[in-house]
Short mmCIF file of C-alpha atoms in Angstrom, two decimals:
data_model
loop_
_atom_site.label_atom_id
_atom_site.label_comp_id
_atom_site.label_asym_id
_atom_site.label_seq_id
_atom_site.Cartn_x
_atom_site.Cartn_y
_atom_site.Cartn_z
CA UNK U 1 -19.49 25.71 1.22
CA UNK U 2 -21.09 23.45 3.73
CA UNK U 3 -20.09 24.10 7.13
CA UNK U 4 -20.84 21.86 10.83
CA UNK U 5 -24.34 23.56 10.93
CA UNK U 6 -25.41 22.63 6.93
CA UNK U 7 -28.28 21.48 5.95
CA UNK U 8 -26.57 18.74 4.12
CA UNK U 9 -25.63 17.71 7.49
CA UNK U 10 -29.29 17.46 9.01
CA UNK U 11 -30.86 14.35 10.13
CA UNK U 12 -33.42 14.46 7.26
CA UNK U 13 -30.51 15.12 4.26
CA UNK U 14 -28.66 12.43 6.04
CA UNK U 15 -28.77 10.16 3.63
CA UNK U 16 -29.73 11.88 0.38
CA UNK U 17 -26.40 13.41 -0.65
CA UNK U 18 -24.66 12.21 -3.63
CA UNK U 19 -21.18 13.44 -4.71
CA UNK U 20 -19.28 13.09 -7.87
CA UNK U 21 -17.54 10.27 -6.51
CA UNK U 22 -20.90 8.39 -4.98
CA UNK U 23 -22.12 8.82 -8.76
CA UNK U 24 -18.98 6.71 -10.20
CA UNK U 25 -18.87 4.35 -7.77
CA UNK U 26 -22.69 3.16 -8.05
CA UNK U 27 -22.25 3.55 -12.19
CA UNK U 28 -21.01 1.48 -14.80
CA UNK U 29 -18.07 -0.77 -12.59
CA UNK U 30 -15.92 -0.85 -15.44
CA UNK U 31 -16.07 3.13 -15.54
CA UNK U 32 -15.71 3.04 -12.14
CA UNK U 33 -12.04 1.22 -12.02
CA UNK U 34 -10.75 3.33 -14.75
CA UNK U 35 -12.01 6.95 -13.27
CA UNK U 36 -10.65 5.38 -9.64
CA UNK U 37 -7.61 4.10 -10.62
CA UNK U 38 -6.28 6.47 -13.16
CA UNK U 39 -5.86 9.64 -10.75
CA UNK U 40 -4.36 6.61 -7.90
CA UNK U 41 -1.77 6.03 -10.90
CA UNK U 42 -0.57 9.39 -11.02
CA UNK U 43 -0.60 9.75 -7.31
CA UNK U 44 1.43 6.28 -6.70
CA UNK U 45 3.53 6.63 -9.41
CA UNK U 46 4.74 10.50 -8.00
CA UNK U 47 4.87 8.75 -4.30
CA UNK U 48 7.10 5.77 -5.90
CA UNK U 49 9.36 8.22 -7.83
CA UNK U 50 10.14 9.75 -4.38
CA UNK U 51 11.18 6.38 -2.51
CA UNK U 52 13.31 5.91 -5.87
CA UNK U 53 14.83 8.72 -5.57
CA UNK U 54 15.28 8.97 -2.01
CA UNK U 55 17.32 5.61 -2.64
CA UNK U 56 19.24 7.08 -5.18
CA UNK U 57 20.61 10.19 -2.86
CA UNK U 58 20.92 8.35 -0.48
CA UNK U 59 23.00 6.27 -2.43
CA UNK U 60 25.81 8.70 -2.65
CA UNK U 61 26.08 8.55 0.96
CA UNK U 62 27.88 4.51 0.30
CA UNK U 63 26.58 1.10 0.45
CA UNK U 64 25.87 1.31 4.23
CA UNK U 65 23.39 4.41 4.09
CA UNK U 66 21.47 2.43 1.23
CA UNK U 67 21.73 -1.28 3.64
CA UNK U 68 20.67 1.11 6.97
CA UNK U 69 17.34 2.18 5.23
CA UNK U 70 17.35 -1.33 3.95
CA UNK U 71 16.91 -2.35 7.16
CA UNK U 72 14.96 0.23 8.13
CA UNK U 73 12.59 -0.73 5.31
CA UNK U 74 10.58 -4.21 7.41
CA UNK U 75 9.46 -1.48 10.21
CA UNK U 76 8.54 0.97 8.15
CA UNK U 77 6.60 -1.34 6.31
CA UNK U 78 5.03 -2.20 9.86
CA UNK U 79 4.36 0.83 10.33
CA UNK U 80 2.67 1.77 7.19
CA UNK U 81 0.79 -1.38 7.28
CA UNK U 82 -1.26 -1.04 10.06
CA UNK U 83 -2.08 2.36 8.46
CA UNK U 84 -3.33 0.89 5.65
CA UNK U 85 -4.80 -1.89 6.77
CA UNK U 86 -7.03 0.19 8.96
CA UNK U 87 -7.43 2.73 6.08
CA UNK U 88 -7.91 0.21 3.58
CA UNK U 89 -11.02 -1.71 6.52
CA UNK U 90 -12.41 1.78 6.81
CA UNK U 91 -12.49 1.81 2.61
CA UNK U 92 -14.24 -1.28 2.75
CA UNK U 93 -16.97 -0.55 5.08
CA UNK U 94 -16.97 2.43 3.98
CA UNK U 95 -17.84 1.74 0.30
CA UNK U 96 -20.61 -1.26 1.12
CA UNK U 97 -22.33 1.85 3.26
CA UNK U 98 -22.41 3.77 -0.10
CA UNK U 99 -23.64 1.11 -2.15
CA UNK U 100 -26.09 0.28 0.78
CA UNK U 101 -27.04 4.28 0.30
CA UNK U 102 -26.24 4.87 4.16
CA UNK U 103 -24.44 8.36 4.35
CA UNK U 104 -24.75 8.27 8.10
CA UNK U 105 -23.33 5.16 8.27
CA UNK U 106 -20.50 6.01 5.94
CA UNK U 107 -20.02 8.85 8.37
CA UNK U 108 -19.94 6.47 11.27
CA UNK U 109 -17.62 4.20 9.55
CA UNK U 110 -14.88 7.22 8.61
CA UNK U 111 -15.24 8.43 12.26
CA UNK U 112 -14.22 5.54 14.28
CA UNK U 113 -11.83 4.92 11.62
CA UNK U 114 -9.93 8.11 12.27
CA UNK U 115 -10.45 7.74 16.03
CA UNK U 116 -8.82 4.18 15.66
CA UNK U 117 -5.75 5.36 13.87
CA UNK U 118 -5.01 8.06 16.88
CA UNK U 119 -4.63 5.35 19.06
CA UNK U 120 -2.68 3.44 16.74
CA UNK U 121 -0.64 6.09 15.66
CA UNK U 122 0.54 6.16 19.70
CA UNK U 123 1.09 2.85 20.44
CA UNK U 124 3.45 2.42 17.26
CA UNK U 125 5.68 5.70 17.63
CA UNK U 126 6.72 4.93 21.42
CA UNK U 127 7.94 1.31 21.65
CA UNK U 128 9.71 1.57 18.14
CA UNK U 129 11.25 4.72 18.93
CA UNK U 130 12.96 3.81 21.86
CA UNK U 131 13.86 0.16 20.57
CA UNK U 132 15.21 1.13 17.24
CA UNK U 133 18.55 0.61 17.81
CA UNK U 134 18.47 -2.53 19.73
CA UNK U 135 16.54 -4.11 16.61
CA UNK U 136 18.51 -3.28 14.32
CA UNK U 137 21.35 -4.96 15.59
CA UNK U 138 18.77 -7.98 16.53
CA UNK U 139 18.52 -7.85 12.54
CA UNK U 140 22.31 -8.38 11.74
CA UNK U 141 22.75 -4.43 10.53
CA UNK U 142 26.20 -4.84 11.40
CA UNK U 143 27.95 -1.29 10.45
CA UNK U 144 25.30 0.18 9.18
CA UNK U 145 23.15 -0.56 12.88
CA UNK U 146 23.97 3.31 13.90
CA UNK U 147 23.01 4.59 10.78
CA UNK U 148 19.36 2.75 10.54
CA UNK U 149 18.68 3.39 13.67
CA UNK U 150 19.32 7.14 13.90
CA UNK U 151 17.29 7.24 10.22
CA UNK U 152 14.61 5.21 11.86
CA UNK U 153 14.19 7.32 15.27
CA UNK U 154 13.73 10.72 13.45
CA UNK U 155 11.20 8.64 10.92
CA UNK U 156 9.10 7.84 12.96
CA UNK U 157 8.33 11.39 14.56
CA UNK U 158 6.39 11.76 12.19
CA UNK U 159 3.90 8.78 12.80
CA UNK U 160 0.97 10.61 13.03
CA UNK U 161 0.85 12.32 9.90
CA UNK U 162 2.19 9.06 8.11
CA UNK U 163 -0.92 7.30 9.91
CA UNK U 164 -3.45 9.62 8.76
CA UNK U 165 -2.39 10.36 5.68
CA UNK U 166 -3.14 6.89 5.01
CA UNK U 167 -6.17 6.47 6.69
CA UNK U 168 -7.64 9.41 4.70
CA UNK U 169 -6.15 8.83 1.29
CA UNK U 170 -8.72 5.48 1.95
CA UNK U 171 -11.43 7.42 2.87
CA UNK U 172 -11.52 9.47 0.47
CA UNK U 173 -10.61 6.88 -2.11
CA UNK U 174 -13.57 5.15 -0.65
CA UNK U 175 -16.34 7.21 -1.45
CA UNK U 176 -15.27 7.51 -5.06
CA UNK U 177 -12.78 11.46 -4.54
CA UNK U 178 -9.87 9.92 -6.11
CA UNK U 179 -9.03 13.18 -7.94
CA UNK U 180 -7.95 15.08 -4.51
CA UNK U 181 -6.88 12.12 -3.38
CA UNK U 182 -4.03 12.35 -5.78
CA UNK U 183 -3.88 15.84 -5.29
CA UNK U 184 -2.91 15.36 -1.79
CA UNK U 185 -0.27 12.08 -2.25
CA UNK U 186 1.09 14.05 -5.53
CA UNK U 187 2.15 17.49 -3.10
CA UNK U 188 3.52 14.97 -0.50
CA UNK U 189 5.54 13.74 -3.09
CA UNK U 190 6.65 16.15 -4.61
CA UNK U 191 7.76 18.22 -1.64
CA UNK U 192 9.93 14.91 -0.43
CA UNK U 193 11.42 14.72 -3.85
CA UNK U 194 12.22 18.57 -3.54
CA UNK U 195 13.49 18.15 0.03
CA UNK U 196 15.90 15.03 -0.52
CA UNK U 197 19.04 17.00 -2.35
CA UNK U 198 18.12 19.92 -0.39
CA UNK U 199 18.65 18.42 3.34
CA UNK U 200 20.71 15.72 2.26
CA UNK U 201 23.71 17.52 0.66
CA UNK U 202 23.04 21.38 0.57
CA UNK U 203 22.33 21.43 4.52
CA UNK U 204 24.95 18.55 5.13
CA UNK U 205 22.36 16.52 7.04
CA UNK U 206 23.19 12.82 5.37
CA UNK U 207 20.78 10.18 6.29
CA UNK U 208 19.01 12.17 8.96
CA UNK U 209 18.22 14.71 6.31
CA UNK U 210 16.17 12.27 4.02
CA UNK U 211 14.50 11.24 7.04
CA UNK U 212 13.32 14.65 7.77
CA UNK U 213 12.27 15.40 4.36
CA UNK U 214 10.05 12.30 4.91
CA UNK U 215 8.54 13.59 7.89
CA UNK U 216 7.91 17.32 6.30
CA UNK U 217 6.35 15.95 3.16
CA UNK U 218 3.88 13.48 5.03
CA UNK U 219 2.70 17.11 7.03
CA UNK U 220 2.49 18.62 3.52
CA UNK U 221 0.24 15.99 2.39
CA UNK U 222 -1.90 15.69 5.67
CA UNK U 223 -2.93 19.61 5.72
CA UNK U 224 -5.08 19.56 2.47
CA UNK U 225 -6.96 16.64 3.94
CA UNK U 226 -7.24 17.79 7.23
CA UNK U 227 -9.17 20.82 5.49
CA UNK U 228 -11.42 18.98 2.70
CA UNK U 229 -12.83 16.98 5.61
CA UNK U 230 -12.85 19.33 9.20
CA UNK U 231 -13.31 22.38 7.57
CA UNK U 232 -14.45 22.38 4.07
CA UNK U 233 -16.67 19.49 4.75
CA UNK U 234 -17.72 18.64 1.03
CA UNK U 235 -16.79 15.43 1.12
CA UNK U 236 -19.91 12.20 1.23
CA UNK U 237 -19.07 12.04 4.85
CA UNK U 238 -19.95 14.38 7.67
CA UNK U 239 -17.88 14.21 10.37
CA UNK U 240 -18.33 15.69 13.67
CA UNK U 241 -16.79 14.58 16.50
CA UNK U 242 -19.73 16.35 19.24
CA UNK U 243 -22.06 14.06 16.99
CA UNK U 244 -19.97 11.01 17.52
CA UNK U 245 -20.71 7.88 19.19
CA UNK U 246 -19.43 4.97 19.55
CA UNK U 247 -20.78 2.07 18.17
CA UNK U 248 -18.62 -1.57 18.77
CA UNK U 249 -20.59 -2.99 15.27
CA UNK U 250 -19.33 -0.43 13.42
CA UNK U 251 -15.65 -1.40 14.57
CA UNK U 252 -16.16 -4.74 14.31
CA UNK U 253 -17.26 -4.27 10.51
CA UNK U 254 -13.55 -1.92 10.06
CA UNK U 255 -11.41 -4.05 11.86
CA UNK U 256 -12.95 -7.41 10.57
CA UNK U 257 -11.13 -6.19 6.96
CA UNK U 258 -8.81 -3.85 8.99
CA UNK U 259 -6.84 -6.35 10.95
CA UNK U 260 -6.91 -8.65 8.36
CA UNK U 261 -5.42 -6.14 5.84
CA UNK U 262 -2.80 -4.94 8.34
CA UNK U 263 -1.77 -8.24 8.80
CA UNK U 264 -1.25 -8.81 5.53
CA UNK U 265 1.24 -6.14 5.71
CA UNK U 266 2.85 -7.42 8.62
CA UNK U 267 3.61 -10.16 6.36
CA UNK U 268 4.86 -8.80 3.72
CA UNK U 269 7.13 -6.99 6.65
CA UNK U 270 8.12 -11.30 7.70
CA UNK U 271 9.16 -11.40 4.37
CA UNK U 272 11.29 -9.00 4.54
CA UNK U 273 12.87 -9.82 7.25
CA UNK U 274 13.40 -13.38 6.36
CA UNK U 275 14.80 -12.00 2.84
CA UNK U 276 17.58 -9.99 4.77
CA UNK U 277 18.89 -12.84 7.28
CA UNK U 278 18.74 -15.32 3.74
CA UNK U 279 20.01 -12.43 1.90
CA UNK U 280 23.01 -11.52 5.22
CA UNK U 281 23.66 -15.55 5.37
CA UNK U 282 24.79 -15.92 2.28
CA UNK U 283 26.66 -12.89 0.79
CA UNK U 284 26.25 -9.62 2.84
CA UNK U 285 25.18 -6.47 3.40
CA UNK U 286 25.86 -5.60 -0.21
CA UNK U 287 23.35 -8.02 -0.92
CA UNK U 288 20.39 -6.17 1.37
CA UNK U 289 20.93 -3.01 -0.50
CA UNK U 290 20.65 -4.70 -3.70
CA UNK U 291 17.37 -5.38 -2.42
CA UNK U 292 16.27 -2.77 -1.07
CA UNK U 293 16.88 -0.44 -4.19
CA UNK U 294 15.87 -3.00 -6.11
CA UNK U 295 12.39 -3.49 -4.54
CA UNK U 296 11.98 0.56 -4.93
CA UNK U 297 12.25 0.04 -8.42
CA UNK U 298 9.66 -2.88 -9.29
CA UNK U 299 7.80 -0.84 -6.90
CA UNK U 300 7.44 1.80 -9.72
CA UNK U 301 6.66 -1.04 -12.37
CA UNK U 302 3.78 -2.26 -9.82
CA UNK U 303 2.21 1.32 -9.57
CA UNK U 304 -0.59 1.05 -11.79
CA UNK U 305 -1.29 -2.67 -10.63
CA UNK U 306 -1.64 -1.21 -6.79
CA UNK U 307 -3.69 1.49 -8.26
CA UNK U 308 -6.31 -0.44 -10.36
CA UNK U 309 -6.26 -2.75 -7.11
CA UNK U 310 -7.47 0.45 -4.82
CA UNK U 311 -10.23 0.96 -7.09
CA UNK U 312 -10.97 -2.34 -7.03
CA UNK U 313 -11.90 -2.31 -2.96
CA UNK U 314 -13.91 0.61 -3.67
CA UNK U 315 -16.03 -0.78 -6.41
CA UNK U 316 -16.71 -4.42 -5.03
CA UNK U 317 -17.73 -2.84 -2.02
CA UNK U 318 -20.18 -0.82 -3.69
CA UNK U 319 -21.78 -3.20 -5.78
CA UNK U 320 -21.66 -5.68 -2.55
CA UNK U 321 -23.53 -3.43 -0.46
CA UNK U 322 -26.04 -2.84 -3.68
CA UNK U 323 -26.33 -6.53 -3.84
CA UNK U 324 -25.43 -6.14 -7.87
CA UNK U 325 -23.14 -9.41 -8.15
CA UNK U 326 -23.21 -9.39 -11.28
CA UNK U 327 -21.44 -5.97 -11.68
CA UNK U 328 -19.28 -6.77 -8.93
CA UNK U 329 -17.80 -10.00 -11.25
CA UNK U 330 -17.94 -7.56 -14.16
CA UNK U 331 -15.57 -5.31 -12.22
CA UNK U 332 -12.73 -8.20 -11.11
CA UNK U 333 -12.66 -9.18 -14.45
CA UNK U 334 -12.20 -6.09 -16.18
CA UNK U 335 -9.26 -5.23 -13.55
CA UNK U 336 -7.73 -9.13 -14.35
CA UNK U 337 -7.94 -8.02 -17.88
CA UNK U 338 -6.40 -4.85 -17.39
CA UNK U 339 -3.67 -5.71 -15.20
CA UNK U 340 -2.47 -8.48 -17.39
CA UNK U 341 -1.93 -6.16 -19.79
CA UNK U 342 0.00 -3.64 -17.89
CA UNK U 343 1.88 -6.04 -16.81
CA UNK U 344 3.06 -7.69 -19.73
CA UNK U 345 4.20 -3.99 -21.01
CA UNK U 346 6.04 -3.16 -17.83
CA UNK U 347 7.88 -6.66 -17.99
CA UNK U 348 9.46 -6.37 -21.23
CA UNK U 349 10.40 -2.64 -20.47
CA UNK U 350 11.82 -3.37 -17.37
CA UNK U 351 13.67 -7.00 -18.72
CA UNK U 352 15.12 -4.71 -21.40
CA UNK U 353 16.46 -1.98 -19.69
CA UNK U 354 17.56 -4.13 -15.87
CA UNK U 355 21.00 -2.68 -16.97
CA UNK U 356 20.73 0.99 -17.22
CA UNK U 357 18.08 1.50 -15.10
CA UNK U 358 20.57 -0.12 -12.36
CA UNK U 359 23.35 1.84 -13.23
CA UNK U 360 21.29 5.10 -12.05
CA UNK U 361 21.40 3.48 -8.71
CA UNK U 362 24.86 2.52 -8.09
CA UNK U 363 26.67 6.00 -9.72
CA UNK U 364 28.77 6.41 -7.07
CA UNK U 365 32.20 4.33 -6.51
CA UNK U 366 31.10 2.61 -2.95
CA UNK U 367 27.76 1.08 -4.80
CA UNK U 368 28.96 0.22 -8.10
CA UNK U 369 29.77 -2.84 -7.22
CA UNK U 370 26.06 -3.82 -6.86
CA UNK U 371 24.94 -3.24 -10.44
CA UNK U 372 25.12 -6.36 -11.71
CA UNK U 373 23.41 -8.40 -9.23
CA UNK U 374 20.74 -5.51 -8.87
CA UNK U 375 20.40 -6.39 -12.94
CA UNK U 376 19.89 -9.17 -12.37
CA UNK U 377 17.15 -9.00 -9.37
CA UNK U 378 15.15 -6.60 -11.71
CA UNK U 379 14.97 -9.10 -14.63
CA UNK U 380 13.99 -11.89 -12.57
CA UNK U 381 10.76 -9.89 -10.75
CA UNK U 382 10.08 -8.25 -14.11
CA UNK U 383 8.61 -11.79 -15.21
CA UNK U 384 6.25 -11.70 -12.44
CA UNK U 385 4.84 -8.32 -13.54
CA UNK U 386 1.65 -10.08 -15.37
CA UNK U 387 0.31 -12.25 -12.95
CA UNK U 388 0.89 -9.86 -9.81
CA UNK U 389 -2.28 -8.65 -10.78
CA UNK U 390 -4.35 -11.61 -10.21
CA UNK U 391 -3.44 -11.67 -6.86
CA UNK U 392 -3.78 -8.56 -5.68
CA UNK U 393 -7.13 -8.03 -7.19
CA UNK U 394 -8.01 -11.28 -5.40
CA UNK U 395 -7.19 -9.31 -1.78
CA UNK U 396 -8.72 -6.51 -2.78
CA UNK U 397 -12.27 -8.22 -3.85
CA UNK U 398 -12.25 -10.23 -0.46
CA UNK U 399 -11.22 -6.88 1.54
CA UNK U 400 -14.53 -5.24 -0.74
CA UNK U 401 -16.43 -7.84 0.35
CA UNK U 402 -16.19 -7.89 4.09
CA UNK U 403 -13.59 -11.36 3.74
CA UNK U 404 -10.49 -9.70 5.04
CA UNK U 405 -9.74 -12.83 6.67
CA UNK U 406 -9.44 -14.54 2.69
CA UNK U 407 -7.52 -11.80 1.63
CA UNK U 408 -5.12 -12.46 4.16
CA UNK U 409 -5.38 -16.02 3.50
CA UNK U 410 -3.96 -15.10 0.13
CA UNK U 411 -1.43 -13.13 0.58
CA UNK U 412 0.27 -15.50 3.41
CA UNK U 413 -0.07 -17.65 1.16
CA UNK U 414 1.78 -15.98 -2.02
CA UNK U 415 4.62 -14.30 0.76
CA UNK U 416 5.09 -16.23 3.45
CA UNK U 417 4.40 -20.16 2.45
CA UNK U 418 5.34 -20.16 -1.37
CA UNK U 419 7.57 -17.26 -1.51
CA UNK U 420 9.46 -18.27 1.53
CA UNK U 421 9.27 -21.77 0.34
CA UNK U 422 11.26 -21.49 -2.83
CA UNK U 423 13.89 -19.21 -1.57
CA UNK U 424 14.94 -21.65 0.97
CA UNK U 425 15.06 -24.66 -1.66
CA UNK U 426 16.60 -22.43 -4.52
CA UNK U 427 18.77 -20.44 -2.33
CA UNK U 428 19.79 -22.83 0.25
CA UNK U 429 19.22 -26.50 -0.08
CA UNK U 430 20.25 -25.97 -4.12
CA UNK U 431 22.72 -23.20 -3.49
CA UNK U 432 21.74 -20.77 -5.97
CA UNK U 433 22.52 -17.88 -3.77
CA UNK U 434 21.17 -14.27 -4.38
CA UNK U 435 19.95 -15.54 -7.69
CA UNK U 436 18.17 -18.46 -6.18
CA UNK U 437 16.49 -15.69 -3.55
CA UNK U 438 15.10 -13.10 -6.45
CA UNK U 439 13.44 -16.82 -8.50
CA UNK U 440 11.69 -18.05 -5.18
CA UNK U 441 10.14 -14.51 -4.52
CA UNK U 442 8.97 -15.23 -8.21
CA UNK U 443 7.89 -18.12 -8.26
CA UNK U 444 5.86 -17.85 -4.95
CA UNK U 445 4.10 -14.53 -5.76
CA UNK U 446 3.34 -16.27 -9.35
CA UNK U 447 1.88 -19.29 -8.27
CA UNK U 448 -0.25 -17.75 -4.92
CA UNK U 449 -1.67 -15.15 -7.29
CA UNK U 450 -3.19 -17.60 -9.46
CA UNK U 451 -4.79 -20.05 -7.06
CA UNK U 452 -5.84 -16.43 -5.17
CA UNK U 453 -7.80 -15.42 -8.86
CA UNK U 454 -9.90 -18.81 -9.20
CA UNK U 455 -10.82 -18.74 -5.08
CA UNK U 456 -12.12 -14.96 -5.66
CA UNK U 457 -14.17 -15.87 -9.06
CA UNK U 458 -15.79 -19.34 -7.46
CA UNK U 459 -16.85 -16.98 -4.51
CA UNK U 460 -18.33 -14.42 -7.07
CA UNK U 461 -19.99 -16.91 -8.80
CA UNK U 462 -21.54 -18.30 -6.21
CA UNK U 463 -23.12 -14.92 -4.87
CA UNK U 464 -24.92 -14.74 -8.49
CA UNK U 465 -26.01 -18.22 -8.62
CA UNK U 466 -27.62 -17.82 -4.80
CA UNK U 467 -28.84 -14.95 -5.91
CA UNK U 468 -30.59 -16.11 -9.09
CA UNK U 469 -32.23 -18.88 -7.25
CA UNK U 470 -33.61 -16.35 -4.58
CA UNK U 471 -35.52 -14.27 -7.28
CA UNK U 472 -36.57 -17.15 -8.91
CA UNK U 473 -38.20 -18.90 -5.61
#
């Protein structure tokens, strides 16, 4: 087992060592997104299950427990967001470094990455901790204001072990480890799905209690990391923090994909927002929890999209930083292919069974009255299933390649022009209501996704092109 005084660790080993992982990442790229993104499947799909059923006990708690941690939902995806956005720039530059066969740089690059979440992580808990409760009822939470808030205060206690569980599922995802990876996410998991009933309704703790069960799993999942990479130490990386220094290139190279991705999440977080006060202008609160629950669930049908899409940062910025274009093509293709497949299964499973897969969510009395519009919202997104692929493979190219400002350029884009777009037309100025909401998320993400696929394959195209004329000059 290596420990901080290795030789693996030594200047002259520094960059020699090779892992499992390093050895599927720099292999066939095809391999590589299936042996990244199966065990990320598993992993996602497990965390998934837990936000669905988190929703659905807290759903016996009434329609205002399910609209407070519908509200709720926008920070937390703030929150989470600039997680993974940093996580997800530390991937990046993380993965070129590997293809570039730089271990110390790799190092560097996982280092200030961590370093750069601490500080995060406290400059996110305080300000949203003690301004919970006036956003909430900045947001229109009406009745359900003193219930988000005091589900949102104990949530985000545990900030710090949210923050870097997400900055080290990326890490390790980076350099290829996507088996502990899961390994880690699945125990988080399963301990919150464990921990729901248990604090919820056995210990009579309501909405607090599936906030703390939140909060304890995230600290389940952290500790196995903590150890694979400060004490173990087997991982591609070496890090040491008497050995660190800083270095403000190798934070500008995290945070050029970094901010980029985490602002990406902050719009998907607009979105949101904008999708409540549509959602609260015309019908109600009813209405937010509808989609609230109902984004948990097409969150489970997009699981194996997100996953392949990990892999796919991982493998574009190997082959980037190993200047093999051609594989790196080879790679976005293969996951277009893939993902259109997936998705066209998932669609016609989740079209067919909108009604009974709804009805597990609104069991009790106080949120039956949902069902039928929360069929309906689940039909509608199931259509966009196939081509949500396209786009998010897009992001995750440009994030592999350094681009993160073109991956954000996409996803603004798909979420915030187009998406935001059509609601207001179909919703508003057409007066389709809830129904015209759920088709102009649709239609935006639809449209954005494609345009997103042909801007990432001209750019690939044009790296092999360049650098076919190089070698032939």
């Amino acid at each position: 087992m290596p420990t901080s005084e290795s030789e693996d660790d030594t200047p002259s080993n520094s960059n020699q060592k090779e892992t499992e992982g390093t050895k599927i990442l720099l292999a066939d790229p095809k391999t590589a997104i299936l042996r990244l993104s199966l065990p990320m499947m598993v992993a996602m799909t497990l965390m998934t299950l837990y936000n669905v059923v988190d929703a659905f006990w807290v759903s016996g708690l009434g329609a205002d427990a399910l609209a407070a941690v519908g509200f709720s939902f926008p920070l937390f995806i703030i929150t989470i967001g600039l997680a993974s956005g940093l996580g997800t720039g530390g991937e990046a530059a993380l993965s070129r470094m590997i293809g570039a066969r730089d271990r110390a740089g790799a190092s560097s690059v996982a280092m200030h990455t961590i370093l750069l979440m601490t500080v995060l992580a406290v400059a996110v808990t305080v300000p949203l901790s003690l301004f919970a409760g006036d956003l909430f009822v900045l947001m229109g939470a009406g009745s359900a204001a003193g219930l988000a808030a005091e589900y949102a205060r104990i949530l985000f206690m545990g900030t710090f072990a949210l923050l870097f569980g997400e900055v080290a599922y990326a890490l390790m995802h980076g350099e290829g480890d996507a088996k502990r990876t899961m390994y880690a996410m699945a125990a988080g998991a399963v301990a919150n799905i464990v921990l729901d009933p248990i604090l919820i309704y056995t210990l009579h703790m309501g909405i607090a209690g599936a906030a703390w069960a939140t909060i304890l799993a995230e600290v389940i999942a952290a500790v196995p990391m903590v150890y694979w990479l400060f004490v173990k130490r087997d991982t591609y990386v070496s890090l040491h923090l008497r050995k660190f220094s800083p270095d403000p290139a190798v934070v500008r190279d995290v945070l050029q994909v970094g901010l980029p991705a985490a602002a990406e999440q902050l719009a998907l977080a607009l979105m949101a927002l904008v999708l409540n006060g549509v959602i609260v202008l015309i019908s109600s609160t009813d209405g937010v929890a509808v989609y609230s629950v109902g984004w948990r669930v097409v969150s489970i049908g997009l699981t194996p999209i997100l996953a392949i899409s990990s892999a796919v940062v991982a493998v574009t910025g190997a082959t980037y930083g190993a200047r093999a274009y051609a594989k790196m093509e080879s790679a976005l293709r293969f996951a277009a292919r893939l993902g259109l497949g997936i998705g066209l299964g998932l669609a016609a499973g989740t079209f067919a069974f909108a009604p009974q897969i709804a009805a597990i969510f609104t069991a009790s009395g106080d949120a039956s009255g949902i069902a039928p519009e929360l069929t309906t919202y689940l039909r509608v997104m199931s259509l966009v299933y196939p081509m949500v692929g396209f786009g998010l493979f897009s992001s995750s190219f440009f994030q592999g390649t350094g681009l993160g400002a073109r991956s954000l350029t996409i996803t603004v884009l798909q979420n915030v022009v187009l998406s935001i777009f059509f609601v207001w037309v179909l919703a508003i100025e057409l007066g389709l209501g809830l129904s015209g909401v759920w088709w102009g998320v649709a239609a935006g993400n639809a449209i954005g996704a494609v345009l997103g696929y042909v801007w990432a394959r001209r750019y690939s195209a044009g790296l092999i092109i360049g650098q076919a004329a190089a070698t032939a000059a």
